[in-house]
Each structure stands twice: as structure tokens, then as C-alpha cells.
Amino acid sequence: MTENIQLIVGLGNPGPEYEKTRHNAGQWFVEQLARRYNAPLKADPKFYGLSGKIVCQGREIKLLIPTTFMNLSGKATLALAQFYKIPPEQILVAHDEMALPAGTAKIKLGGGHAGHNGLKDIAGKFGNNLNFYRLRLGIGHPGHKDKVTGYVLGKAPQAEQKLLDEALDESLRCFELWLEQGLVKAQHRLHSFNAAPAQA
């Protein structure tokens, strides 16, 4: 089964100054998953990151947070995938997504990298293979391309962070649903979720 996920990679930048920034949304997902299953994440030099594993629905799934900078995420992902012989289509990469508003998230297989440096590097390291799953965690867009760097490397205001946290929580539930009842059910539930209050 191609959707039998064996590795989840959470993208972010290392160091305390980046910890709470929007660009680290993917890392938050893996950290929360590890906490939920009491799985320690340990520094693993051979994988250039923090790695661990959870057992969910009777399946062992590897977790990885690269401790390289975002634009070198593929180095860690490829190292672990090659070591455990995990093909790209059994990898889920959690990442921040400017094309989606804060408070939403979507799961998809394949597609472009839309200029996201982490996705771009992972695809490149796998020989330009974009055929891996993505958990796209919406962070919204600052409105102008010149503001993008400051925006993704900035911290969300409290109200916006609350939306991000709710979407992360729903993403965790939907990931479990994916393992229990299949991808289509998980996508259906996650894609209809929006933490933002409806506009009057």
C-alpha cells in the first residue's frame, strides 16, 4: 500500500530564535506527535536531525526533525530514508504553507514545491522526485512577495497562533484517522476544517 507512511519529517529551522516562527510549523507537528505517543526525539548525527519512532495502529513510524537549516532539509531526509530503505511515497513531510490561511491544513501527494526551500531540497535529494506526501499547515500570506522572508521567520500574533495550534491539533487527529480508516476519510475531514471564525 503506497499510503503506508513509514516516515514523518517536520520542517523548520534550528535554534531557539526560530522555535516559535511560522516557518517551523512542520516541526511543531512532529514534536506534538512525539509528545502524544511519549516518544523521545534524540539528536542523531548520522541523520542530521532529531529522530524517534512511534507505534500507531500497530505500525512503527519513524519521526525526523532535520537540524540543518530549512534549505538543507533533504540531507537529513535522504540519510534516514536510505538507511531504512523508505521510498519517497511512504514519507509524509509536514511544512508551513503560505497558500492556505492560518487555521487550515491539507494533506496531498506530490505536486510542486511552490518555492518552499525545504520541499525543494527534499525533492532535489531524491532526484527531483516530488512524489511524497505533504501535510500543508496554513500560515497565510503577508500580501507581498518582498515581505515573505520576514513573515515566515516571524512569530504569529497570539490570535493567529491559536488558529495554527487548532489546525495542528486537528491534523494530529486526522493523521490517526488516516491510519485507521484510510487517506480519503482523513482528507475529507481535514480539508473541511477551519479554525477561523466564519465572517458575518
CSV table of C-alpha atoms in Angstrom, one decimal:
chain,number,residue,atom,x,y,z
A,1,MET,CA,0.0,0.0,0.0
A,2,THR,CA,1.6,3.2,-1.1
A,3,GLU,CA,0.0,5.3,1.5
A,4,ASN,CA,1.6,3.2,4.3
A,5,ILE,CA,3.5,6.1,5.9
A,6,GLN,CA,6.8,4.9,7.4
A,7,LEU,CA,8.5,8.3,8.0
A,8,ILE,CA,7.2,11.7,9.0
A,9,VAL,CA,9.5,14.7,8.6
A,10,GLY,CA,8.8,18.0,10.3
A,11,LEU,CA,10.4,21.0,8.7
A,12,GLY,CA,11.8,24.0,10.5
A,13,ASN,CA,15.0,25.9,11.2
A,14,PRO,CA,17.2,25.0,14.2
A,15,GLY,CA,17.9,27.2,17.2
A,16,PRO,CA,15.9,29.0,19.9
A,17,GLU,CA,15.5,32.2,17.7
A,18,TYR,CA,13.4,30.2,15.2
A,19,GLU,CA,11.5,28.0,17.5
A,20,LYS,CA,8.2,29.9,17.5
A,21,THR,CA,8.4,31.2,14.0
A,22,ARG,CA,5.8,30.3,11.3
A,23,HIS,CA,8.4,28.5,9.2
A,24,ASN,CA,8.6,25.9,12.0
A,25,ALA,CA,5.0,24.7,11.8
A,26,GLY,CA,6.1,21.3,10.3
A,27,GLN,CA,8.5,20.8,13.2
A,28,TRP,CA,5.7,21.6,15.7
A,29,PHE,CA,3.6,18.8,14.2
A,30,VAL,CA,6.3,16.2,14.7
A,31,GLU,CA,7.0,17.5,18.2
A,32,GLN,CA,3.3,17.2,19.1
A,33,LEU,CA,3.1,13.7,17.6
A,34,ALA,CA,6.1,12.6,19.7
A,35,ARG,CA,4.6,14.1,22.8
A,36,ARG,CA,1.2,12.4,22.2
A,37,TYR,CA,2.9,9.0,21.9
A,38,ASN,CA,5.6,9.7,24.6
A,39,ALA,CA,8.3,9.1,22.0
A,40,PRO,CA,11.6,10.8,22.8
A,41,LEU,CA,13.3,12.7,20.0
A,42,LYS,CA,17.0,12.3,20.2
A,43,ALA,CA,19.9,14.0,18.4
A,44,ASP,CA,21.1,11.6,15.7
A,45,PRO,CA,24.2,12.9,13.9
A,46,LYS,CA,24.0,10.3,11.1
A,47,PHE,CA,20.6,11.6,10.2
A,48,TYR,CA,21.5,15.3,10.7
A,49,GLY,CA,18.5,15.8,13.0
A,50,LEU,CA,16.3,14.7,15.9
A,51,SER,CA,14.8,11.3,15.3
A,52,GLY,CA,12.4,9.0,17.1
A,53,LYS,CA,9.7,6.5,16.4
A,54,ILE,CA,6.0,5.9,17.4
A,55,VAL,CA,3.8,2.9,17.2
A,56,CYS,CA,0.4,3.9,15.9
A,57,GLN,CA,-2.3,1.5,14.9
A,58,GLY,CA,0.2,-1.3,15.3
A,59,ARG,CA,2.6,0.3,12.8
A,60,GLU,CA,6.0,1.7,13.6
A,61,ILE,CA,6.6,5.1,12.1
A,62,LYS,CA,9.9,7.0,12.2
A,63,LEU,CA,9.9,10.7,13.1
A,64,LEU,CA,12.5,13.2,12.0
A,65,ILE,CA,13.2,16.9,12.6
A,66,PRO,CA,16.2,18.0,10.5
A,67,THR,CA,18.5,20.2,12.5
A,68,THR,CA,20.0,21.6,9.3
A,69,PHE,CA,18.6,24.9,8.0
A,70,MET,CA,15.4,24.7,6.0
A,71,ASN,CA,17.1,24.8,2.6
A,72,LEU,CA,19.1,21.7,3.5
A,73,SER,CA,16.2,19.6,4.8
A,74,GLY,CA,16.8,17.0,2.1
A,75,LYS,CA,20.2,16.0,3.5
A,76,ALA,CA,18.6,14.7,6.7
A,77,THR,CA,15.5,13.2,5.0
A,78,LEU,CA,17.6,11.3,2.4
A,79,ALA,CA,20.0,10.0,5.1
A,80,LEU,CA,17.2,8.4,7.2
A,81,ALA,CA,15.2,7.2,4.2
A,82,GLN,CA,18.2,5.5,2.6
A,83,PHE,CA,19.2,3.9,6.0
A,84,TYR,CA,15.8,2.4,6.5
A,85,LYS,CA,15.0,1.9,2.8
A,86,ILE,CA,11.9,4.0,2.8
A,87,PRO,CA,10.7,5.2,-0.6
A,88,PRO,CA,9.5,8.8,-1.1
A,89,GLU,CA,5.9,7.7,-1.5
A,90,GLN,CA,6.0,6.4,2.1
A,91,ILE,CA,7.2,9.7,3.5
A,92,LEU,CA,5.0,12.5,4.9
A,93,VAL,CA,6.6,15.9,5.1
A,94,ALA,CA,4.9,18.4,7.4
A,95,HIS,CA,5.5,22.0,6.4
A,96,ASP,CA,4.2,25.6,6.6
A,97,GLU,CA,2.1,26.6,3.6
A,98,MET,CA,1.5,30.2,2.7
A,99,ALA,CA,-1.1,29.4,0.1
A,100,LEU,CA,-3.5,28.3,2.9
A,101,PRO,CA,-4.9,30.6,5.6
A,102,ALA,CA,-3.9,30.1,9.2
A,103,GLY,CA,-6.3,27.7,10.9
A,104,THR,CA,-6.5,25.3,7.9
A,105,ALA,CA,-4.4,22.3,6.8
A,106,LYS,CA,-4.4,19.9,3.9
A,107,ILE,CA,-2.8,16.5,3.0
A,108,LYS,CA,-1.7,15.8,-0.5
A,109,LEU,CA,0.6,13.5,-2.5
A,110,GLY,CA,3.1,15.1,-4.9
A,111,GLY,CA,2.7,18.4,-6.7
A,112,GLY,CA,5.3,21.2,-7.0
A,113,HIS,CA,7.3,22.8,-4.2
A,114,ALA,CA,5.9,26.4,-4.7
A,115,GLY,CA,9.2,27.9,-3.9
A,116,HIS,CA,9.3,26.3,-0.4
A,117,ASN,CA,13.1,25.7,0.2
A,118,GLY,CA,12.6,22.7,2.4
A,119,LEU,CA,10.4,20.8,-0.2
A,120,LYS,CA,12.7,21.9,-3.0
A,121,ASP,CA,15.7,20.4,-1.3
A,122,ILE,CA,14.0,17.2,-0.4
A,123,ALA,CA,12.8,16.7,-4.0
A,124,GLY,CA,16.2,17.5,-5.3
A,125,LYS,CA,17.9,15.0,-3.0
A,126,PHE,CA,15.5,12.3,-4.2
A,127,GLY,CA,16.5,13.0,-7.8
A,128,ASN,CA,13.7,15.6,-8.4
A,129,ASN,CA,11.1,13.1,-7.1
A,130,LEU,CA,8.1,15.1,-5.8
A,131,ASN,CA,6.1,12.0,-5.2
A,132,PHE,CA,5.9,12.2,-1.4
A,133,TYR,CA,3.0,13.2,0.9
A,134,ARG,CA,2.7,16.6,2.4
A,135,LEU,CA,0.9,17.9,5.4
A,136,ARG,CA,0.4,21.5,4.4
A,137,LEU,CA,-0.1,23.7,7.5
A,138,GLY,CA,-1.6,27.0,6.6
A,139,ILE,CA,0.2,30.1,7.8
A,140,GLY,CA,-1.4,32.7,5.4
A,141,HIS,CA,0.5,35.1,3.2
A,142,PRO,CA,1.8,38.6,4.1
A,143,GLY,CA,0.3,40.0,0.8
A,144,HIS,CA,3.5,40.9,-1.0
A,145,LYS,CA,6.5,38.7,-2.0
A,146,ASP,CA,9.0,41.2,-0.6
A,147,LYS,CA,7.5,40.6,2.9
A,148,VAL,CA,7.7,36.8,2.7
A,149,THR,CA,11.1,36.2,4.4
A,150,GLY,CA,10.3,38.4,7.4
A,151,TYR,CA,6.8,36.9,7.6
A,152,VAL,CA,7.8,33.2,7.6
A,153,LEU,CA,10.7,33.9,10.0
A,154,GLY,CA,8.4,36.0,12.3
A,155,LYS,CA,6.2,34.9,15.2
A,156,ALA,CA,2.5,34.8,14.8
A,157,PRO,CA,0.4,37.2,17.0
A,158,GLN,CA,-1.5,35.4,19.8
A,159,ALA,CA,-4.8,35.1,18.0
A,160,GLU,CA,-3.2,33.8,14.9
A,161,GLN,CA,-1.1,31.3,16.9
A,162,LYS,CA,-4.3,30.0,18.4
A,163,LEU,CA,-5.6,29.2,14.9
A,164,LEU,CA,-2.3,27.5,14.0
A,165,ASP,CA,-2.4,25.4,17.2
A,166,GLU,CA,-6.0,24.3,16.5
A,167,ALA,CA,-5.2,23.3,12.9
A,168,LEU,CA,-2.2,21.3,14.3
A,169,ASP,CA,-4.4,19.5,16.8
A,170,GLU,CA,-6.9,18.6,14.1
A,171,SER,CA,-4.0,17.5,11.8
A,172,LEU,CA,-2.9,15.0,14.5
A,173,ARG,CA,-6.4,13.6,14.8
A,174,CYS,CA,-6.7,13.3,11.0
A,175,PHE,CA,-3.4,11.6,10.8
A,176,GLU,CA,-4.6,9.0,13.2
A,177,LEU,CA,-7.9,8.7,11.2
A,178,TRP,CA,-5.7,8.2,8.0
A,179,LEU,CA,-4.0,5.2,9.7
A,180,GLU,CA,-7.3,3.8,11.0
A,181,GLN,CA,-9.7,4.4,8.1
A,182,GLY,CA,-7.6,5.5,5.1
A,183,LEU,CA,-6.4,8.7,3.4
A,184,VAL,CA,-9.7,9.7,1.8
A,185,LYS,CA,-11.6,9.9,5.1
A,186,ALA,CA,-8.7,11.8,6.7
A,187,GLN,CA,-8.6,14.3,3.8
A,188,HIS,CA,-12.3,14.8,3.8
A,189,ARG,CA,-12.3,15.7,7.5
A,190,LEU,CA,-9.2,17.8,7.5
A,191,HIS,CA,-10.0,19.7,4.3
A,192,SER,CA,-13.3,20.8,5.7
A,193,PHE,CA,-11.8,22.1,8.9
A,194,ASN,CA,-11.3,25.8,9.5
A,195,ALA,CA,-10.4,27.1,12.9
A,196,ALA,CA,-11.1,30.7,11.9
A,197,PRO,CA,-14.5,32.1,12.9
A,198,ALA,CA,-16.9,32.5,9.9
A,199,GLN,CA,-17.1,36.0,8.6
A,200,ALA,CA,-20.5,37.6,9.3
